XYZ file of C-alpha atoms in Angstrom:
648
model
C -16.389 -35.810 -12.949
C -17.969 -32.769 -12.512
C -14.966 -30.638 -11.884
C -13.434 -32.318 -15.670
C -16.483 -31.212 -17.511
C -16.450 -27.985 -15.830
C -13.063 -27.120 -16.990
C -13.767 -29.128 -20.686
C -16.681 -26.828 -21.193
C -15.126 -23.902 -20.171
C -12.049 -24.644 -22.341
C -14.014 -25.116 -25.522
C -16.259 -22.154 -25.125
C -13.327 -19.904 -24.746
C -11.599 -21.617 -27.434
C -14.295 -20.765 -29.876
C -15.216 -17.358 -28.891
C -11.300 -16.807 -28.906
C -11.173 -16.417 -32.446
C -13.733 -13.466 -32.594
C -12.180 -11.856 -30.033
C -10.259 -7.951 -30.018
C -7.703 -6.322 -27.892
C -10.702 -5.593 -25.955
C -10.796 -9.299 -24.175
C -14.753 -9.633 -23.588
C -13.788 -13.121 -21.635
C -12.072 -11.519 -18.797
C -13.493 -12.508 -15.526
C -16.279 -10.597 -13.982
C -16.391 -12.441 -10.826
C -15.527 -15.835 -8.848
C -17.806 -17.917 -10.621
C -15.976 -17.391 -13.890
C -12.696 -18.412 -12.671
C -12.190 -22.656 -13.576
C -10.549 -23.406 -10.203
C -11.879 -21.510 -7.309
C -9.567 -19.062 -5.815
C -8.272 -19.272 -2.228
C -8.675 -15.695 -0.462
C -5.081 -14.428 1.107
C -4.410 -11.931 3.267
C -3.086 -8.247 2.538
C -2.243 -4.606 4.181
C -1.992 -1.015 2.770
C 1.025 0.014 1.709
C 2.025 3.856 2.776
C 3.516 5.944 0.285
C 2.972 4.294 -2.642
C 2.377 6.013 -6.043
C 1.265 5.415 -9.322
C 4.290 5.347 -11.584
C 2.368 4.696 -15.466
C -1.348 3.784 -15.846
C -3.155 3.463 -19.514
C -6.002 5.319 -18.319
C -7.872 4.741 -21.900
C -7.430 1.211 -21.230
C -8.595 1.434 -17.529
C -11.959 3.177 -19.249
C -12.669 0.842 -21.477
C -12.750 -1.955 -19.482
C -14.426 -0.528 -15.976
C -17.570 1.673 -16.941
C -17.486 2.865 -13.178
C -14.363 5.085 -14.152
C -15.759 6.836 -17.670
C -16.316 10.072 -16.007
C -13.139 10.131 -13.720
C -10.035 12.019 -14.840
C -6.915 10.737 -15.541
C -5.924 12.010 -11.612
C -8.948 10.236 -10.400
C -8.388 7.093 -11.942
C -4.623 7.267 -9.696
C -6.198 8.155 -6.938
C -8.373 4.971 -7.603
C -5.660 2.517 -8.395
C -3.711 3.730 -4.892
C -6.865 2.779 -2.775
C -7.905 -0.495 -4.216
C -4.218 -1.982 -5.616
C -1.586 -0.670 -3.054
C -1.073 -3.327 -0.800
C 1.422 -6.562 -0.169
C 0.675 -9.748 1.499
C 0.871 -10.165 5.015
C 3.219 -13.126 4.580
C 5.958 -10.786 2.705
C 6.215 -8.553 5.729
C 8.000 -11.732 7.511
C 10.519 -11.412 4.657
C 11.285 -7.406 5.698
C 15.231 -6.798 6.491
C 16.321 -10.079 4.592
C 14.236 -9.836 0.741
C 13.375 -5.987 1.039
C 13.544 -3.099 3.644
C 10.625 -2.476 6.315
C 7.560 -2.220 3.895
C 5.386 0.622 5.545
C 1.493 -0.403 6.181
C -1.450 0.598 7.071
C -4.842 -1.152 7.629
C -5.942 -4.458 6.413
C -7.260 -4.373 2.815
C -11.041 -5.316 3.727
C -12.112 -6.189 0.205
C -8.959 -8.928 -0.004
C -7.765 -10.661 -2.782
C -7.562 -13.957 -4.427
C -4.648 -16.523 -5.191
C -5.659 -18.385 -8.377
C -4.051 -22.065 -8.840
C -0.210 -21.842 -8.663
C -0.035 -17.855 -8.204
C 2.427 -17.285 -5.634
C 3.692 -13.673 -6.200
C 0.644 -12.487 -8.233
C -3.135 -12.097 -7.213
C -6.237 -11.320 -8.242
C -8.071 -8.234 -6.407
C -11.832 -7.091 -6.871
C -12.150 -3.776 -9.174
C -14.965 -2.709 -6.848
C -17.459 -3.499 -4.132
C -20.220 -4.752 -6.559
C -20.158 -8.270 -7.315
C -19.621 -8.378 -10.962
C -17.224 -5.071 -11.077
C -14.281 -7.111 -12.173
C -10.626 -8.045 -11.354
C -7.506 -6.688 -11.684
C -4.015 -9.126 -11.373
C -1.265 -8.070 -9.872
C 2.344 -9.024 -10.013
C 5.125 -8.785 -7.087
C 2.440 -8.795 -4.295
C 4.121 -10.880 -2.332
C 4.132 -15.011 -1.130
C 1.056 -16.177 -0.435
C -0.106 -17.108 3.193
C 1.812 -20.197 4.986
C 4.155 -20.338 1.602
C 6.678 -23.214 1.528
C 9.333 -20.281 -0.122
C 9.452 -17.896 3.314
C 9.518 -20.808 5.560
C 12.734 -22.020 4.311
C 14.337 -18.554 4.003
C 13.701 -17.721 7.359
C 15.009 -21.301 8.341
C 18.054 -20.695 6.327
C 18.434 -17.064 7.746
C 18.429 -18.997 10.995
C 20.958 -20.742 9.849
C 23.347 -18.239 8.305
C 23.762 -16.900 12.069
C 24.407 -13.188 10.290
C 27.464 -14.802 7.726
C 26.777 -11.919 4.910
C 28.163 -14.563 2.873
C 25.051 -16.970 3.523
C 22.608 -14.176 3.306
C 23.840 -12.821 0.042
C 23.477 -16.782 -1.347
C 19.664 -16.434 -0.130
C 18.830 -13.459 -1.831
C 20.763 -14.398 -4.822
C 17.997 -17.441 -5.837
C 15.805 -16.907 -7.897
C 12.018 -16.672 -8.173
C 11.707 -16.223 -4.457
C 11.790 -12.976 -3.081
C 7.968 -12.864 -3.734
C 7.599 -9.321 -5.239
C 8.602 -7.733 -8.447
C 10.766 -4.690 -9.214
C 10.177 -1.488 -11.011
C 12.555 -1.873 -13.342
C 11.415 -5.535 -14.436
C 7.590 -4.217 -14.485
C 8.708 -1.189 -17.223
C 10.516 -4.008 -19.233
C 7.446 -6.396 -18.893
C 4.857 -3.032 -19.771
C 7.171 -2.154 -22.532
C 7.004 -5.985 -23.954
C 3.577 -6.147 -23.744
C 2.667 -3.127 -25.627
C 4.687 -4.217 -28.585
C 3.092 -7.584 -28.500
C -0.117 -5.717 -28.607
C 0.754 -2.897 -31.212
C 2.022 -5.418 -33.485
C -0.806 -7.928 -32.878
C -2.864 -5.111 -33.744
C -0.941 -3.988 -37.382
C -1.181 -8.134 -38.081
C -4.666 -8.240 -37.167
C -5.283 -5.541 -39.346
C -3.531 -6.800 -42.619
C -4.424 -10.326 -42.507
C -7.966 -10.592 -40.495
C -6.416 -12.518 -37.362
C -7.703 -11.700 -34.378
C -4.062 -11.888 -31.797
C -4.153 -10.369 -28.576
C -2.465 -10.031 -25.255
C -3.247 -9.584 -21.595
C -3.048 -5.641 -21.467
C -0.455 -4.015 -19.011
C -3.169 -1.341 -16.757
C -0.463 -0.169 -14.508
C 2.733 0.084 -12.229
C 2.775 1.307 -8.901
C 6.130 2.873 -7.658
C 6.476 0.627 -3.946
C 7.855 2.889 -1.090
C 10.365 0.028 -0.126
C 13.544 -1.518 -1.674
C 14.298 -5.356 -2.765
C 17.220 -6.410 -1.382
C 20.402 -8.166 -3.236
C 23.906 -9.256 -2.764
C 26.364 -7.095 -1.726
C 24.049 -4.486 -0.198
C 23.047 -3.680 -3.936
C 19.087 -2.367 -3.606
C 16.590 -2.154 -6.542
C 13.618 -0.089 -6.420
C 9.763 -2.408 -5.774
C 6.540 -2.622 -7.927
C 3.214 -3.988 -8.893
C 2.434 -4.188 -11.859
C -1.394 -4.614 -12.973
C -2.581 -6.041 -15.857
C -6.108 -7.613 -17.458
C -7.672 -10.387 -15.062
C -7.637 -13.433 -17.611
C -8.284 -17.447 -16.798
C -5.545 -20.111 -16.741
C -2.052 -19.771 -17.875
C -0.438 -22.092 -20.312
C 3.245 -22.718 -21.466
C 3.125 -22.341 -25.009
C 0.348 -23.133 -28.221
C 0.258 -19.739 -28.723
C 0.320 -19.278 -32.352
C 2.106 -16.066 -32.786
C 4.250 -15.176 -35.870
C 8.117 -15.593 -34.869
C 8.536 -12.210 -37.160
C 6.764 -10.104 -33.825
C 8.497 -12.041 -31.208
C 10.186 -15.208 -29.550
C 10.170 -16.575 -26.070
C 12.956 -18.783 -25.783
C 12.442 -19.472 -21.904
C 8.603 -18.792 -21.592
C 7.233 -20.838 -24.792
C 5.469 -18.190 -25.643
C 2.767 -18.414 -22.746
C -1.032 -18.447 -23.596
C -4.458 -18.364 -21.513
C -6.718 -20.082 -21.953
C -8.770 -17.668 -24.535
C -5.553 -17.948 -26.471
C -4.430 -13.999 -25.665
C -0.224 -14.159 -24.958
C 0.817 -13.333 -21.375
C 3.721 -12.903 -19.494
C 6.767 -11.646 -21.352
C 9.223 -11.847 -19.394
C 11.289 -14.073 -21.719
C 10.067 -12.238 -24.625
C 12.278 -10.776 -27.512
C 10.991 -8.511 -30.042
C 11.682 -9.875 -33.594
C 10.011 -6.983 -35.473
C 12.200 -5.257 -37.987
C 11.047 -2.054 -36.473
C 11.184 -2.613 -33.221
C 14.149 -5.057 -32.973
C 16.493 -2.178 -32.441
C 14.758 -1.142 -29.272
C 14.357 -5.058 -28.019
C 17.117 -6.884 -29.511
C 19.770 -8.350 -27.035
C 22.931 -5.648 -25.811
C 26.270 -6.108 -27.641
C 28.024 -9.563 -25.960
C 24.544 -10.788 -24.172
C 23.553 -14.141 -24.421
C 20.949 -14.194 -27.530
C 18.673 -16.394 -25.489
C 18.517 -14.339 -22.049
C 15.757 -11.826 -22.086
C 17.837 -10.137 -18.985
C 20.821 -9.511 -21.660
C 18.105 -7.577 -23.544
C 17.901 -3.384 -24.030
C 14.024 -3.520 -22.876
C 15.349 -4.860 -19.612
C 18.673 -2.677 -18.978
C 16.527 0.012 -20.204
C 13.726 -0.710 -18.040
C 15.878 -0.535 -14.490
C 17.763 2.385 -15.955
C 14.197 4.005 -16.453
C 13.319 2.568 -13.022
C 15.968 4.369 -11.370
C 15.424 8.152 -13.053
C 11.795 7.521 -11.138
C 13.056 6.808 -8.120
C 15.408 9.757 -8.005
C 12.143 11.895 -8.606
C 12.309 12.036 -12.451
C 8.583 11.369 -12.480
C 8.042 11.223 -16.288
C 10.501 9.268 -17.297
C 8.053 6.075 -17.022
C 5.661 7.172 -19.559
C 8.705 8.605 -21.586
C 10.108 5.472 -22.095
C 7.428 3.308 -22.418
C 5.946 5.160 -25.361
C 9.849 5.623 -27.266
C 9.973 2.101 -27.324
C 7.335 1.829 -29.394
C 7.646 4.616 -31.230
C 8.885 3.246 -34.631
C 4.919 1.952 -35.242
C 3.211 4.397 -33.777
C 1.768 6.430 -36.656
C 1.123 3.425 -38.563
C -0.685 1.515 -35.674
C -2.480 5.190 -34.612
C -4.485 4.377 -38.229
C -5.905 0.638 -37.076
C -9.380 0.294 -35.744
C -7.527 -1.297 -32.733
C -6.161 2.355 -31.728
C -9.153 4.089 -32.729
C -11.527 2.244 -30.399
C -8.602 2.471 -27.584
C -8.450 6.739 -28.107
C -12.396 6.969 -27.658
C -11.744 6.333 -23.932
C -8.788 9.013 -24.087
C -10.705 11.338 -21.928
C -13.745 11.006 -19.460
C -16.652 10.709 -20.981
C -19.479 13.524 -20.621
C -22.310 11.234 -21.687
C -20.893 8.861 -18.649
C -20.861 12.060 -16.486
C -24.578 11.972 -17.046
C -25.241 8.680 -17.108
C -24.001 8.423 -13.597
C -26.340 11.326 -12.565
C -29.273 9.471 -13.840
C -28.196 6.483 -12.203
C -27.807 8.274 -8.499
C -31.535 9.495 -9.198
C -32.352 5.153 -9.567
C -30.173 4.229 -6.744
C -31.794 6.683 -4.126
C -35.404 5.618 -5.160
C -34.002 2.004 -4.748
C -32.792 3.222 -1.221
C -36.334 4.332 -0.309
C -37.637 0.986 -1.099
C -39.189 -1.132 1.499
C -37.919 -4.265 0.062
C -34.787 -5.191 2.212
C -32.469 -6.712 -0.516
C -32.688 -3.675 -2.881
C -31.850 -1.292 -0.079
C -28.853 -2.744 0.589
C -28.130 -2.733 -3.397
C -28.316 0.666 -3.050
C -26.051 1.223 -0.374
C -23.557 -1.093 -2.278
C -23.702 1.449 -4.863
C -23.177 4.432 -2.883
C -19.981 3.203 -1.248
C -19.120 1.319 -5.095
C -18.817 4.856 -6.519
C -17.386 6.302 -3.253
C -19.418 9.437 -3.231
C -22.899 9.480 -1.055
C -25.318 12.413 -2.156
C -26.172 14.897 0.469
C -29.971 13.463 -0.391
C -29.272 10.435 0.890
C -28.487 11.185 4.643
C -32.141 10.659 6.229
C -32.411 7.022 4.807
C -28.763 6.731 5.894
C -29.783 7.665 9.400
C -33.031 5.492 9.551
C -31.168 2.451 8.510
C -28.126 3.222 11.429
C -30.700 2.953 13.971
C -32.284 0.053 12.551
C -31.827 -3.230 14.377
C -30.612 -4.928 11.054
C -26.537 -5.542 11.435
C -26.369 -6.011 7.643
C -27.898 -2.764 7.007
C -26.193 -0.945 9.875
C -23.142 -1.807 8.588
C -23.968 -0.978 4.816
C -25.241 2.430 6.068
C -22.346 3.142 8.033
C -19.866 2.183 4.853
C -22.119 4.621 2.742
C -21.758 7.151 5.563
C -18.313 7.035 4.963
C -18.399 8.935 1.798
C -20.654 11.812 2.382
C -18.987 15.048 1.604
C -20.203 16.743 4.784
C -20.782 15.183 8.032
C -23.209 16.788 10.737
C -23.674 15.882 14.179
C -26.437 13.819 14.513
C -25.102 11.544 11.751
C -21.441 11.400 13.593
C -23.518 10.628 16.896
C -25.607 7.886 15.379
C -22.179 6.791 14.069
C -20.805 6.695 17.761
C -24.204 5.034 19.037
C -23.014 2.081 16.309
C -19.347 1.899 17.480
C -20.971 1.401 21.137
C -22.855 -1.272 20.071
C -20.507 -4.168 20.678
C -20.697 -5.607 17.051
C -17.432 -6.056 15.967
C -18.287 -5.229 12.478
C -21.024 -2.976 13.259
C -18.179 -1.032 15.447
C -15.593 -1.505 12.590
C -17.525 0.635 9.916
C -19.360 3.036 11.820
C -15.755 4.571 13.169
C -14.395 4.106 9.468
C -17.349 6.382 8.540
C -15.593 8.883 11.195
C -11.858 9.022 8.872
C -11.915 12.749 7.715
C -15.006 14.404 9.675
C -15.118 17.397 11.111
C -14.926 16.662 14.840
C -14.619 20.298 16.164
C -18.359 20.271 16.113
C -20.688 20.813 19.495
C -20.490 18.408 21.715
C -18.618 15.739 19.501
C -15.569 15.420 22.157
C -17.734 14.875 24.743
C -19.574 12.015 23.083
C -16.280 10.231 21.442
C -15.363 10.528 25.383
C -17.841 8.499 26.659
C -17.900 6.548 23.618
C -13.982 5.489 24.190
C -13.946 3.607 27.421
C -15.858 1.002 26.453
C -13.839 -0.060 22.940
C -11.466 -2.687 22.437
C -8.382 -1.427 20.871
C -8.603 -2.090 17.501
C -11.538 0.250 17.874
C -9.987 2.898 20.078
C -6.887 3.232 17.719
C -9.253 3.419 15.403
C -10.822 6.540 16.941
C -7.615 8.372 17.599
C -7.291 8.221 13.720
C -10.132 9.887 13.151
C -9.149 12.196 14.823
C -5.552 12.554 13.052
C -7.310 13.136 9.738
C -9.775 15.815 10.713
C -6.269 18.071 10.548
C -8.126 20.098 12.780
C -6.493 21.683 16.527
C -9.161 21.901 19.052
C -8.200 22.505 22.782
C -10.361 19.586 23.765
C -9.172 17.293 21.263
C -6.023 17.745 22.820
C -6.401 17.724 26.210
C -8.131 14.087 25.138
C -5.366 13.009 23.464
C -3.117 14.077 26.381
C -4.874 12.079 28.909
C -3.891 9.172 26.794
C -0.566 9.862 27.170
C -1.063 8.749 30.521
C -2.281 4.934 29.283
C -0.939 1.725 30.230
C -1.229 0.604 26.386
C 2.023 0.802 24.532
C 0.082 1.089 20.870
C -2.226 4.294 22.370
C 0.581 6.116 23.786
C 2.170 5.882 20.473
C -0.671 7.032 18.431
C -1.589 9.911 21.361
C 2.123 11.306 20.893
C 1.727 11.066 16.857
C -1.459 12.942 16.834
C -0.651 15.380 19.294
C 2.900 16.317 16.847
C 0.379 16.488 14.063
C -2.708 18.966 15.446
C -1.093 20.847 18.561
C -0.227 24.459 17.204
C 2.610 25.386 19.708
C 4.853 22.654 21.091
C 3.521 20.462 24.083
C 6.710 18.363 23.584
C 8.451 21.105 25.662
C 6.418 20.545 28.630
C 7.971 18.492 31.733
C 5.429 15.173 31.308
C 6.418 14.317 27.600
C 10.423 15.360 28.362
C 10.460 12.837 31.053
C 8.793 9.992 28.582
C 12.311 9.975 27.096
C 12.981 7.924 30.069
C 10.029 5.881 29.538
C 10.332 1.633 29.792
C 9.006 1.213 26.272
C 11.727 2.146 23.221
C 8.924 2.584 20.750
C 7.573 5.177 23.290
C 10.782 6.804 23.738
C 11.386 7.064 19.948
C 7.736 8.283 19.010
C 8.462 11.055 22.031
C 11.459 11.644 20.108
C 10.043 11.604 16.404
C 7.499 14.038 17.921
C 10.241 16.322 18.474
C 11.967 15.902 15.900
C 8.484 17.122 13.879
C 8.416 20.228 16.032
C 12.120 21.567 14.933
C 14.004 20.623 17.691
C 17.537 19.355 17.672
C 19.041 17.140 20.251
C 21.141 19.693 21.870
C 18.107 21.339 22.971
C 16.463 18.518 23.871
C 19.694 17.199 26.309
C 19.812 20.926 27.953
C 15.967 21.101 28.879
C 16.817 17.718 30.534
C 19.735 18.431 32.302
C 17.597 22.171 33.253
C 15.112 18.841 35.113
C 18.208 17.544 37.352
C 18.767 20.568 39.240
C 17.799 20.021 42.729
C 15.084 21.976 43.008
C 13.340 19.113 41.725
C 12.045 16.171 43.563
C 14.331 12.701 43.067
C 11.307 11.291 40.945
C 11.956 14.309 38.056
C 15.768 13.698 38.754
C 15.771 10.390 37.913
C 13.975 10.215 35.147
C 16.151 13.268 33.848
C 19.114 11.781 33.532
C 17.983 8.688 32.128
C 15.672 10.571 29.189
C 19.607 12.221 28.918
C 21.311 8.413 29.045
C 19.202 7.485 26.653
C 19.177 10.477 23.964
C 22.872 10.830 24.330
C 23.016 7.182 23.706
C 24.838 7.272 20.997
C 28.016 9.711 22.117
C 29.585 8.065 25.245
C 32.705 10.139 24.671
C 30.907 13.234 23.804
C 32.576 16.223 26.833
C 29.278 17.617 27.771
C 27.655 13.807 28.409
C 30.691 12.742 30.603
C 30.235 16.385 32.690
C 26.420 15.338 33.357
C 27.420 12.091 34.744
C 29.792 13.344 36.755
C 27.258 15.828 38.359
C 24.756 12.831 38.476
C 27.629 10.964 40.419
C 27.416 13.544 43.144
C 23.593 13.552 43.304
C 21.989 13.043 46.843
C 20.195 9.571 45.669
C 21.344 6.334 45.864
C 19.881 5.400 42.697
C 21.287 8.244 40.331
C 24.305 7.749 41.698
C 24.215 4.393 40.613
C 23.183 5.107 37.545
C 25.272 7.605 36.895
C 28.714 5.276 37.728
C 27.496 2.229 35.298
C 27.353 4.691 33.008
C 31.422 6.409 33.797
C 32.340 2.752 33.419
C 30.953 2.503 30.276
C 33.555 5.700 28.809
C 36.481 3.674 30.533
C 36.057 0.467 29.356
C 35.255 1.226 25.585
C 37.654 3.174 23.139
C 35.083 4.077 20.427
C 31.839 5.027 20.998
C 28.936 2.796 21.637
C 25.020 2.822 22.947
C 24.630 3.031 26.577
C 21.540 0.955 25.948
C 19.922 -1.810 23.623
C 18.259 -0.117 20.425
C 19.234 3.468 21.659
C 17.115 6.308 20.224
C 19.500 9.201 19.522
C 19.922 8.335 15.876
C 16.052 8.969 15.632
C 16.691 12.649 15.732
C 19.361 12.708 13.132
C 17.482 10.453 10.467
C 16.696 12.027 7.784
C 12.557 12.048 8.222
C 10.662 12.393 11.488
């Protein structure tokens, strides 16, 4: 009962205020409480390389105060750190719906799965708790979805027929994400709906509006369809809004139709989702209307969505213009008249940061560090909410910063450490205090005090020597963590190195591999030369060999050169141990060119090799070249190819 009049009240409030209402939707949600059914948190990762394709930055402005003063850069840089990320549950999907999807760390702030969202979520605008939502499209299936579990079960079943596979990726609604042509289309829909809502609104006093497209972010990964065809991915963001409904919408037929969707609705009456939409406008229709021969009723037969994957295409060949291009041509027909509507006015004051915001914000660092010297508990950690909310911590801040890490308060430890985090300029005793909190044993404690470390300066006195002793004693979450840190400080200190070297020498798989990366990345010269790391081509572990490899490849070197400083390691002034492992690092980089002259002479040497065991090796091998007539790898996954891929 209470649940129904819940969702009655809320439905009738927003149905009143609905009327009164401008582009400017005031009854967007702020936070959880305002959504009608609860949303259930799902679980997402980083996504490397992803960039911002289009963004109405005006838009963006008016509807988050905390970005008035940023530029139009900062507001990208912005959208990249809180909006690039995809479901963990998509990643099972990689190789059959879309290539590998390159992540990073867990997105700590999460996001939320409204009722019925499956490829679409909601994610916080912010750290404070009324900063607001953005949705997103093509983020992939939600957790334990009923959609991946029978793909994979019918991948399972397809036992590799192409056939079988091309049928799964052929159905619809299912692959979980959303491409970058389809999010142009939907963007360029949207903004007609609005422009025209607007020019209506102004003649005749309605008050039509839309959910408002924010943004698309080009994804560094590729959806997969039949007949090895590839399509470039997206999210597209647009205004947090409550409840979706198939049609009621009452929208003139003269701006558009939406012969599939019913012309979808929230539940503050504002139209959404247009992917079925065409635009009826006499002015417009030319840039909308359906492609000579398409079927009248298919949205897909339409120019805004051959033009949109056209568009989407140009971007991801590096034409990285063409987005905004486009989107504003297919408009362009109204756009002097609607520039003259109070709609577009209000819209152009948030062109352009906004000096007065500039100094707003200074004011309001002045309140938020008196609030941090407070005594009472729950306004101090406001503060420090703050702090890390605008992602830049004043210099002035640092003592109280330091007081609260040695606190014995885990809420505020953790809160100081996140604040830490975004201090331009790091000294010691902070970065030790930080390393005192990582050694504490509280997971969470741990987990922000070494985020705080991402982009210090750890060349400092005496900083080695205390990450040292602070290493040992961290689970490896928290140790990979560390290495990390010291990737991004970009900086090449001899004892940073001969740190990360002595982790070459780990029994952890996942260490090794982030050693070797950070080592390519720092080291000056090129260690990768030396004897240790040029007989880890013969290591156990493939993802060591091919990060040993990758290393390599980072440093210039080509995989002749690589062979010959092997083969230099089987001469027999070295010990059987060095031999060994020689010619296998050589088996295993020549992998891929069993009839290649110079890999038959080495076995043939190895074949005449004092040991027992090389010998061996070297004869399963010479069998190999007999019993095959075209080339194939000497072993399972070989790593050769790593060195001729086109990025290290």
């Amino acid at each position: 009962m209470k649940t129904f009049a819940k969702i009655l009240i809320s439905t009738t409030l927003l149905a009143l205020l609905a009327g009164t209402s401008t582009a400017d939707d005031l009854l967007r949600p702020k936070n959880m409480r305002d959504f009608i059914d609860y949303p259930a948190r799902d679980t997402f990762v980083r996504v490397k390389g992803a960039s911002v394709a289009w963004a109405d930055h005006a838009a963006l402005r008016r509807d988050f105060p905390q970005l008035r003063h940023l530029t139009d850069a900062q507001i990208g840089e912005w959208i990249i750190e809180n909006f690039a990320i995809i479901s963990t549950e998509q990643l099972k999907l990689n190789g059959l719906r879309q290539t590998a999807i390159p992540v990073g760390l867990q997105h700590k702030p999460g996001a939320f799965r409204p009722h019925r969202y499956d490829r679409a979520a909601v994610v916080p605008a912010g750290s404070g708790e009324n900063a607001g939502f953005v949705d997103i499209k093509g983020i992939g299936h939600r957790h334990d979805a009923d959609k991946v579990r029978w793909q994979l079960k019918d991948l399972a079943d397809a036992h590799g027929n192409p056939a079988r596979i091309d049928k799964i990726r052929k159905t619809g609604h299912s692959d979980g994400l959303m491409s970058l042509g389809e999010a142009i289309a939907e963007t360029t829909r949207q903004k007609a709906v609005q422009k025209l809502f607007d020019l209506h609104n102004a003649a005749r006093g309605t008050a039509l509006q839309s959910v408002e497209s924010y943004f698309i972010i080009h994804l560094p990964f590729r959806i997969l369809k039949d007949n090895g065809q590839s399509i470039p991915a997206a999210l597209y963001g647009r205004q947090a809004h409550i409840g979706t409904h198939k049609g009621g919408m009452d929208a003139p037929d003269s701006i558009y139709t939406d012969f599939h969707g019913g012309k979808q609705r929230t539940t503050s009456m504002s139209a959404i989702d247009y992917g079925g939409v065409i635009i009826q406008d006499k002015r417009l229709i030319h840039n909308y209307e359906v492609l000579p021969g398409g079927n009248p009723n298919n949205p897909q037969s339409s120019k805004a969505w051959a033009w949109g994957h056209e568009t989407a295409d140009a971007y991801a060949r590096g034409e990285h213009g063409v987005v905004y291009r486009h989107i504003s041509e297919m408009t362009g027909p109204i756009e002097s008249e609607w520039r003259g509507t109070a709609a577009a006015r209000s819209l152009q004051a948030f062109a352009a940061p906004d000096p007065k915001a500039t100094a707003t914000r200074t004011d309001m660092i002045k309140n938020i560090l008196a609030a941090l010297a407070s005594d009472d508990r729950a306004m101090v950690h406001s503060a420090l909410n703050a702090f890390a909310g605008y992602k830049k911590t004043p210099v002035e801040a640092l003592p109280r910063i330091m007081e609260l890490l040695g606190s014995s308060n885990d809420d505020a430890r953790i809160l100081a450490a996140n604040a830490a985090k975004h201090l331009a300029v790091k000294p010691p005793e902070l970065l030790i205090r930080l390393l005192d909190n990582i050694r504490s044993g509280v997971n969470d404690v741990s987990y922000y005090a070494v985020n705080a470390f991402l982009k210090s300066d750890l060349t400092q006195a005496g900083m080695m020597e205390e990450i040292e002793k602070a290493f040992s004693s961290q689970p490896l979450d928290i140790k990979r963590r560390i290495i990390r840190a010291i990737n991004l400080s970009g900086k090449n200190d001899e004892r940073m190195i001969k740190f990360l070297k002595g982790l070459v020498k780990n029994q952890d798989p996942l260490l090794i591999h982030d050693a070797i990366n950070t080592i390519a990345k720092l080291s000056t010269g090129n260690p990768f030369l030396q004897t240790d790391f040029l007989l880890m081509l013969a290591h156990d572990d493939y993802s060591i060999r091919g990060a040993v490899l990758k290393a390599m490849k980072y440093k210039n070197m080509n995989i002749d050169s690589i062979a010959n400083r092997l083969l230099a390691l089987t001469s027999a002034n070295h010990d059987e141990t060095v031999r060994l492992a020689a010619y296998k690092g050589a088996i295993y980089t020549f992998g891929e060119e069993l009839k290649n002259p110079k890999y038959k002479i080495m076995l043939e040497k190895a074949a005449l090799d004092p040991s027992e065991a090389i010998r061996s090796l070297a004869q399963t091998q010479l069998n190999k070249i007999k019993s095959t007539s075209s080339p194939v790898t000497a072993c399972p996954g070989e790593i050769g190819a790593v060195l001729r891929a086109d990025k290290p």
